[in-house]
Tab-separated table of C-alpha atoms in Angstrom:
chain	number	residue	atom	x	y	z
A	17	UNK	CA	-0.367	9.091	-9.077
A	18	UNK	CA	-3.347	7.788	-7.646
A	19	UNK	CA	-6.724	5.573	-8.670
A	20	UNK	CA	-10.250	6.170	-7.984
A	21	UNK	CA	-13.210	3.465	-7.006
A	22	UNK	CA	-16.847	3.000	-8.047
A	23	UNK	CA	-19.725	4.616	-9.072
A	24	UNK	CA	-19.862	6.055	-5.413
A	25	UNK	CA	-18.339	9.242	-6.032
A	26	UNK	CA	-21.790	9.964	-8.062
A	27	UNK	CA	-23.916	11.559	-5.164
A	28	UNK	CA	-20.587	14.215	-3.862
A	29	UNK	CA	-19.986	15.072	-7.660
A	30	UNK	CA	-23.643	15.763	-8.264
A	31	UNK	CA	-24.409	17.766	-5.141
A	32	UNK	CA	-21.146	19.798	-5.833
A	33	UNK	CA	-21.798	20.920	-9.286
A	34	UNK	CA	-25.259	21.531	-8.137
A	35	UNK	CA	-23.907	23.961	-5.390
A	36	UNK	CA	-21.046	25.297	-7.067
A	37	UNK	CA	-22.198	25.915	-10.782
A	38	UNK	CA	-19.402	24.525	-11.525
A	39	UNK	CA	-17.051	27.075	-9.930
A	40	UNK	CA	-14.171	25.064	-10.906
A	41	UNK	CA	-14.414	26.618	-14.172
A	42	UNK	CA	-13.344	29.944	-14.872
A	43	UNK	CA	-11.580	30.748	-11.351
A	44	UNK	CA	-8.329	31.452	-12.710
A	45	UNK	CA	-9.214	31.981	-16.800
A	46	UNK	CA	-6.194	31.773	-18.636
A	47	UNK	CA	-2.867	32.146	-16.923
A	48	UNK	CA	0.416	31.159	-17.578
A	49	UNK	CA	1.837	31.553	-13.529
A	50	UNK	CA	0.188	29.993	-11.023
A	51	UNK	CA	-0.466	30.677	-7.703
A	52	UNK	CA	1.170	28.999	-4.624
A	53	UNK	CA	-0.836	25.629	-3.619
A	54	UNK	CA	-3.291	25.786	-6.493
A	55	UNK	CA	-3.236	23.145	-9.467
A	56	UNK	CA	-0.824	24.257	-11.952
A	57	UNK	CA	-0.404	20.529	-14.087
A	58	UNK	CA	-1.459	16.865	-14.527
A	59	UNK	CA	0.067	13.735	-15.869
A	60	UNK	CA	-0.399	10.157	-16.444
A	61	UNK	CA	2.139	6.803	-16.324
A	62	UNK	CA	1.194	4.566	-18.671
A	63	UNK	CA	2.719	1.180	-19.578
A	64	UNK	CA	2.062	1.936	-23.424
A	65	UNK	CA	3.238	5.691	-24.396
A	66	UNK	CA	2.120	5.353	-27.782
A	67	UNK	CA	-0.967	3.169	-26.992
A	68	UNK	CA	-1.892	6.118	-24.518
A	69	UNK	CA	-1.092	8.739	-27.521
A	70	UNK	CA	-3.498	6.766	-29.836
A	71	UNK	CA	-5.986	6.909	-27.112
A	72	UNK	CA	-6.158	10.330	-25.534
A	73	UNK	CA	-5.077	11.650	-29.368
A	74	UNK	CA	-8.564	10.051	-30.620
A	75	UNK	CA	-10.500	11.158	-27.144
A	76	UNK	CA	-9.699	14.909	-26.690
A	77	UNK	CA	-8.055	15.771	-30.162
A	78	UNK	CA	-5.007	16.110	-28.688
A	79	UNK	CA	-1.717	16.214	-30.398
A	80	UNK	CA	1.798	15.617	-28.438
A	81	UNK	CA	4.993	17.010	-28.070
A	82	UNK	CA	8.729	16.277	-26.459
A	83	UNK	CA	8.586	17.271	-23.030
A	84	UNK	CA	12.328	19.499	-23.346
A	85	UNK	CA	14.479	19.922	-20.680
A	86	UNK	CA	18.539	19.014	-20.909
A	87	UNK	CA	18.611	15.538	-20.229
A	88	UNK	CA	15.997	13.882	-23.000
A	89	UNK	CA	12.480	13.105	-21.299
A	90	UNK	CA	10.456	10.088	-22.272
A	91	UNK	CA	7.307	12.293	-21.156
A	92	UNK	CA	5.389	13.779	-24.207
A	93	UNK	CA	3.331	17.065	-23.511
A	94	UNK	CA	-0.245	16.926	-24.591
A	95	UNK	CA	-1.537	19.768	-26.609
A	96	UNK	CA	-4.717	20.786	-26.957
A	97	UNK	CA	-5.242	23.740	-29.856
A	98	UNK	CA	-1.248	24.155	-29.596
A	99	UNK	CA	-1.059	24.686	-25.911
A	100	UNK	CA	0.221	22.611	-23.281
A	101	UNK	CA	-2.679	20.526	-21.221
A	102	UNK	CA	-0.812	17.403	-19.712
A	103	UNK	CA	1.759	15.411	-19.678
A	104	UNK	CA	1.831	11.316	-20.781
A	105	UNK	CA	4.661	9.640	-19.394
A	106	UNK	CA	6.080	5.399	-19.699
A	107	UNK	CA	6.332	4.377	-16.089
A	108	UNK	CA	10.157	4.021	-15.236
A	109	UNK	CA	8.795	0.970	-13.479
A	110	UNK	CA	6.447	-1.434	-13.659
A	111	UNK	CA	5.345	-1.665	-9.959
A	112	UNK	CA	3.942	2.168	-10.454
A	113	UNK	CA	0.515	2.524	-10.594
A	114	UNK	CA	-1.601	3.415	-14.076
A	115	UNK	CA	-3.024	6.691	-12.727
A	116	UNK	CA	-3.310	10.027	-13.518
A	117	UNK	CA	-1.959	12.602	-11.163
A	118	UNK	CA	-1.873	16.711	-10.297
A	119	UNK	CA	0.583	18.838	-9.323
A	120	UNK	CA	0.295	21.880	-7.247
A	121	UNK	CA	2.110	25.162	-7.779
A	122	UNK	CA	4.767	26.155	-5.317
A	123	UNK	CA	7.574	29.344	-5.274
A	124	UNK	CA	9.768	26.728	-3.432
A	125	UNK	CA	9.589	23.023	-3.894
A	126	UNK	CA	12.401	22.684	-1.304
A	127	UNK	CA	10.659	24.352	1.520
A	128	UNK	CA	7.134	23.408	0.521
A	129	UNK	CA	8.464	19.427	0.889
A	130	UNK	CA	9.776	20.355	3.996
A	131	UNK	CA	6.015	21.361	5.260
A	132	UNK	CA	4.487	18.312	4.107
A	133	UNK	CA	7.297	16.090	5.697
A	134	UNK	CA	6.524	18.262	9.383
A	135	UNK	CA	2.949	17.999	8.973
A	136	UNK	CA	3.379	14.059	8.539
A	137	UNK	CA	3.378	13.788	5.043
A	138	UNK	CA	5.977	11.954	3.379
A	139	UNK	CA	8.233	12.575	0.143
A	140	UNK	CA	7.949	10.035	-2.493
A	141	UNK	CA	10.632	11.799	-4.863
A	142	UNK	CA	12.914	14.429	-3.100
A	143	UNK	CA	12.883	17.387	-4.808
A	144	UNK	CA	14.774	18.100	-8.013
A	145	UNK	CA	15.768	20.240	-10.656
A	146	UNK	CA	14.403	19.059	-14.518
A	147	UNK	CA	16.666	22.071	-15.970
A	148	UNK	CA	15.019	24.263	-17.420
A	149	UNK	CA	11.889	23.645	-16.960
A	150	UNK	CA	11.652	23.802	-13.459
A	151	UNK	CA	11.903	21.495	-10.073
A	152	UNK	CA	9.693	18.963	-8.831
A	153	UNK	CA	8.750	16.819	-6.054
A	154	UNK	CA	6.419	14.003	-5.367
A	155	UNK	CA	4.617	13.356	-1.807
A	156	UNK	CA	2.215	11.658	0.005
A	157	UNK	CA	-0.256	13.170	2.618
A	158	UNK	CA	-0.588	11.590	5.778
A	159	UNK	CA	-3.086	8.669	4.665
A	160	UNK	CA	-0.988	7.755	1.054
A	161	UNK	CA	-3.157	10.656	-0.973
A	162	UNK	CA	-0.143	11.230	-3.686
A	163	UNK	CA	0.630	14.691	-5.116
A	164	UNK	CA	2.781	16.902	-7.129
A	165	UNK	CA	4.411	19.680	-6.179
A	166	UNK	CA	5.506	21.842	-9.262
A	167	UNK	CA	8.150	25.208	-9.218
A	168	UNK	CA	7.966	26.687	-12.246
A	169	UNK	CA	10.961	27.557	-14.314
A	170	UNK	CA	10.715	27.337	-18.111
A	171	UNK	CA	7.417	25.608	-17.712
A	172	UNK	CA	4.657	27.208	-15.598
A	173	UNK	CA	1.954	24.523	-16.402
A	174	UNK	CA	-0.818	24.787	-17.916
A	175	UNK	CA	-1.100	26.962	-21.153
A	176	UNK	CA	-5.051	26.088	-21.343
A	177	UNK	CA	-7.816	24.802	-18.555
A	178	UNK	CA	-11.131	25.196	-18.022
A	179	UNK	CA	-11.508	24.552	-21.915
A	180	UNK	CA	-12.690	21.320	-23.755
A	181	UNK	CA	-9.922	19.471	-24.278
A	182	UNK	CA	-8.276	20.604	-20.888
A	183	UNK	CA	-8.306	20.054	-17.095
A	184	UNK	CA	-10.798	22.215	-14.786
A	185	UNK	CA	-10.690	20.513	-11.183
A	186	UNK	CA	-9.373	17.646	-8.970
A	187	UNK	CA	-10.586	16.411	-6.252
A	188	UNK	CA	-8.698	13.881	-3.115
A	189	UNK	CA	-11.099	10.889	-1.669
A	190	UNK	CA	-9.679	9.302	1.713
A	191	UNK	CA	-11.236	7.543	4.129
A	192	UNK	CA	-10.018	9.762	7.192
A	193	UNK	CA	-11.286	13.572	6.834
A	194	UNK	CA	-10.145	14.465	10.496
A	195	UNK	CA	-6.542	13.273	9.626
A	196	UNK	CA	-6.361	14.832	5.861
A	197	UNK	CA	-8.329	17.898	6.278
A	198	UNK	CA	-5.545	19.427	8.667
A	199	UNK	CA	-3.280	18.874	6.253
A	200	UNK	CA	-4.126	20.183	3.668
A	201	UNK	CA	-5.209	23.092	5.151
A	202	UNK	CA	-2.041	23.954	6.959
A	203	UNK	CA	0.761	23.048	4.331
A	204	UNK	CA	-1.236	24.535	1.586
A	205	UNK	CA	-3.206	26.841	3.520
A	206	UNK	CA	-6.526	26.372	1.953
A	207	UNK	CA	-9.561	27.914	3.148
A	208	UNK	CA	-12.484	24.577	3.575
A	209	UNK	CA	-15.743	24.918	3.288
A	210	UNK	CA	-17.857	21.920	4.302
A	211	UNK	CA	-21.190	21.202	2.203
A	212	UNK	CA	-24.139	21.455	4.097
A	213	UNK	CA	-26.576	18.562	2.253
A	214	UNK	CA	-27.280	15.760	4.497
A	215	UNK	CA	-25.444	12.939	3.580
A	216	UNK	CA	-22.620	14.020	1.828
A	217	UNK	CA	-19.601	14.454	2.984
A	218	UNK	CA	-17.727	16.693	1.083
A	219	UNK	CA	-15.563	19.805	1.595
A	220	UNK	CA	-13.871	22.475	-1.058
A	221	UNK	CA	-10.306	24.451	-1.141
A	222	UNK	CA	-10.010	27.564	-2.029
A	223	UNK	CA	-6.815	29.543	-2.157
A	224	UNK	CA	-5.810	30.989	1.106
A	225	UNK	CA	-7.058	34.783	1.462
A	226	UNK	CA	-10.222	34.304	-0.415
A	227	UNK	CA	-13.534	33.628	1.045
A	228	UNK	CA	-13.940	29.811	1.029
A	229	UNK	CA	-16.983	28.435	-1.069
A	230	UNK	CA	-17.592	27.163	-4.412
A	231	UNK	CA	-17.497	30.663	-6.208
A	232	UNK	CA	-13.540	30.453	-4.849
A	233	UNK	CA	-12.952	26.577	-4.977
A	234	UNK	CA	-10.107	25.223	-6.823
A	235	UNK	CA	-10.175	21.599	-5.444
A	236	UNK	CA	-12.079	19.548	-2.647
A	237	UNK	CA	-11.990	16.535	-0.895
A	238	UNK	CA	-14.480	13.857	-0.408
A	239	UNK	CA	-14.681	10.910	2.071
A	240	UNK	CA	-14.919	7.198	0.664
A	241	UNK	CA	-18.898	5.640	1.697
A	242	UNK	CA	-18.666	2.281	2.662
A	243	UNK	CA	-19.800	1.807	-0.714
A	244	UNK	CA	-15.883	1.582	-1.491
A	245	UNK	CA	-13.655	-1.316	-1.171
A	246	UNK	CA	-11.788	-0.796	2.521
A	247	UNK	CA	-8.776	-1.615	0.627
A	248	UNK	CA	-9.042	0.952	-1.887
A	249	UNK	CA	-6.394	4.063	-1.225
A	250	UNK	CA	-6.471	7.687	-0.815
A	251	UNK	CA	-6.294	9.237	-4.176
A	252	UNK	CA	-6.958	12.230	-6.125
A	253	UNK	CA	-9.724	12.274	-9.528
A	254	UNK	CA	-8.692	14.335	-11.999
A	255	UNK	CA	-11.282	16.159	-14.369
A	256	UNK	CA	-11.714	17.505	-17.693
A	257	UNK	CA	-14.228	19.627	-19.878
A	258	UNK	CA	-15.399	18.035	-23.001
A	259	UNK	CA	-17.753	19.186	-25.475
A	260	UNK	CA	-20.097	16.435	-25.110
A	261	UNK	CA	-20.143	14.302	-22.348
A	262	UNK	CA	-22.241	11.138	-23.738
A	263	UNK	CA	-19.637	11.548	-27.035
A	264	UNK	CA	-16.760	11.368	-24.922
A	265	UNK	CA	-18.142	8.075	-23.168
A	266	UNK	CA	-18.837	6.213	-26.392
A	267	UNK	CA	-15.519	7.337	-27.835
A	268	UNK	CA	-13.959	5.950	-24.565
A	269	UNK	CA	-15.779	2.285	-25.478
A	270	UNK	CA	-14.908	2.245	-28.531
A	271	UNK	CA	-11.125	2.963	-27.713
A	272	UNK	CA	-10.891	0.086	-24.965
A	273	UNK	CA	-11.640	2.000	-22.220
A	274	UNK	CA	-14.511	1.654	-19.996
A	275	UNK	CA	-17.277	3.824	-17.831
A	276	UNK	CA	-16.907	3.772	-14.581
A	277	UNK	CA	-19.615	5.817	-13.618
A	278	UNK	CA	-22.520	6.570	-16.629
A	279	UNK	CA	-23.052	10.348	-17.605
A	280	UNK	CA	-25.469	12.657	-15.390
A	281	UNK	CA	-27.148	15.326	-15.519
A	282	UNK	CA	-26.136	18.342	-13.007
A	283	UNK	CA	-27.414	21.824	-12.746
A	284	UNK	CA	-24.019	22.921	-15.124
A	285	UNK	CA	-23.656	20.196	-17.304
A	286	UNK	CA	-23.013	16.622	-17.939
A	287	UNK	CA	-20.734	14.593	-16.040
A	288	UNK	CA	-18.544	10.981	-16.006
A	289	UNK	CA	-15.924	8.675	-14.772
A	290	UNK	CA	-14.024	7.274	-16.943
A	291	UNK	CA	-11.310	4.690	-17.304
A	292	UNK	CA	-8.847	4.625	-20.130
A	293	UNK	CA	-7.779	1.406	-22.379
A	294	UNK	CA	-4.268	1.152	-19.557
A	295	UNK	CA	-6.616	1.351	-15.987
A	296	UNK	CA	-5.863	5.334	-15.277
A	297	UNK	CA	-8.932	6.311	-14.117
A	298	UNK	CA	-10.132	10.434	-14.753
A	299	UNK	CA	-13.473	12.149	-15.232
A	300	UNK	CA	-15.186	14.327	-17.446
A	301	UNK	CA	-17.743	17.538	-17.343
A	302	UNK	CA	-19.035	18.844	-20.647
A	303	UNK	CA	-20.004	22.464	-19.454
A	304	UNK	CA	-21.791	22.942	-22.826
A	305	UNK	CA	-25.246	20.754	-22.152
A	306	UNK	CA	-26.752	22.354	-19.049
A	307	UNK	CA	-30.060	21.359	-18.407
């Protein structure tokens, strides 16, 4: 649902983990329901399904399953030690773009779309039912930023994060902070908290009710330098933990994929951007090789 740039998003990343200590992992340890606004579930279109199997199979040693629901899915769930992680889906058509995406929790996808329509959002999918596993929408924020929203019925989300092998933080770039961070935090209420190094311009989400920093954080957004193409849209990165993050690079070379931005070092761990052997572009942390 979205794609990312260049190696700019290196000096944001860096000075976040460096805050945070990587608060993204371990806010919510492992739970099946999610609460309202947070991240509850990624996915990917991909031109290839099985191509994209072969390569996220060999990368994170996942193994995939039919999506369910009544009506037959083309979607296959990625697994990850038998629980779900992600979703792969074949793009229904071939103007969508390669791109991974997240989805945010909501109690009611109806009236939640209806907040991001009056706060100038827009809906790119109205919501609807995918019996039994639960309803869905997909929107845009105010500046193209594309989103999930998610209302659990059958299927919560995720069954495993902030694990190798597993999601642990996302992460919206735009170019227009005093149009995007409004709303955000009015439809999903999210508490900011602005970084204070000089230089970067970055601000986290935490849940509304909880102190904002990065002990609470469960997402952030970052502004686009003019290091990135003016062209380039609003999008979200997705990230994931890996065991090691220099493995996970060279496995993503020798798969067809390329770096997008090398591994470095951070206070926590190891970080990269990656881009698979389709164009969907996510990163990685390996929580394992603090320095």
């Amino acid at each position: 649902m979205g794609g990312v740039g260049d190696t700019p998003h290196i000096e944001p990343i860096v000075r976040f983990f460096s805050a945070a200590g990587c608060a993204c992992a371990g806010y919510f340890g492992p739970m099946a329901v999610f609460a309202e606004g947070t991240p509850c579930w990624v996915d990917v279109t991909l031109d290839d399904l099985e191509a994209g199997k072969r390569f996220y199979g060999s990368l994170f040693g996942w193994t995939f399953a039919d999506a369910g629901g009544v009506t037959r899915s083309p979607s296959v769930n990625a697994l990850s030690d038998g629980r779900k992680v992600a979703a792969l889906a074949p793009k229904s058509d071939g103007r969508m773009p390669t791109a991974w995406g997240v989805y945010f929790a909501t109690d009611d996808v109806v009236a939640f779309a209806a907040k991001v329509r009056a706060a100038g959002g827009q809906l790119l999918t109205e919501p609807v039912a995918v019996e039994p596993l639960g309803a869905m929408a997909v929107a845009a924020d105010p500046n193209g930023g594309v989103f999930g929203l998610w209302q659990a019925g059958t299927h919560s989300g995720f069954e495993k994060r902030d694990e190798p092998g597993s999601f642990c933080w996302a992460e919206v770039y735009t170019h227009d902070k005093e149009l995007i961070d409004p709303f955000y935090e009015t439809v999903f209420g999210f508490e900011g908290h602005t970084q204070d190094d000089a230089g970067v311009d970055f601000r986290t989400w935490s849940p509304a009710g909880t102190e904002p920093g990065p002990e609470t954080a469960i997402g952030g957004r970052s502004v686009m330098s003019d290091a990135f193409p003016v062209e380039m849209p609003d999008h979200f990165l997705v990230y994931f933990v890996v065991e090691s993050c220099d493995g996970a690079v060279e496995a993503t070379k020798r798969l067809g994929g390329r770096v997008q931005l090398p591994p470095v070092d951070t206070p926590f761990g190891r970080i990269a951007v990656l881009v698979d052997n389709q164009g969907a572009t996510f990163a990685i942390l390996a929580e394992s090789e603090k320095i």
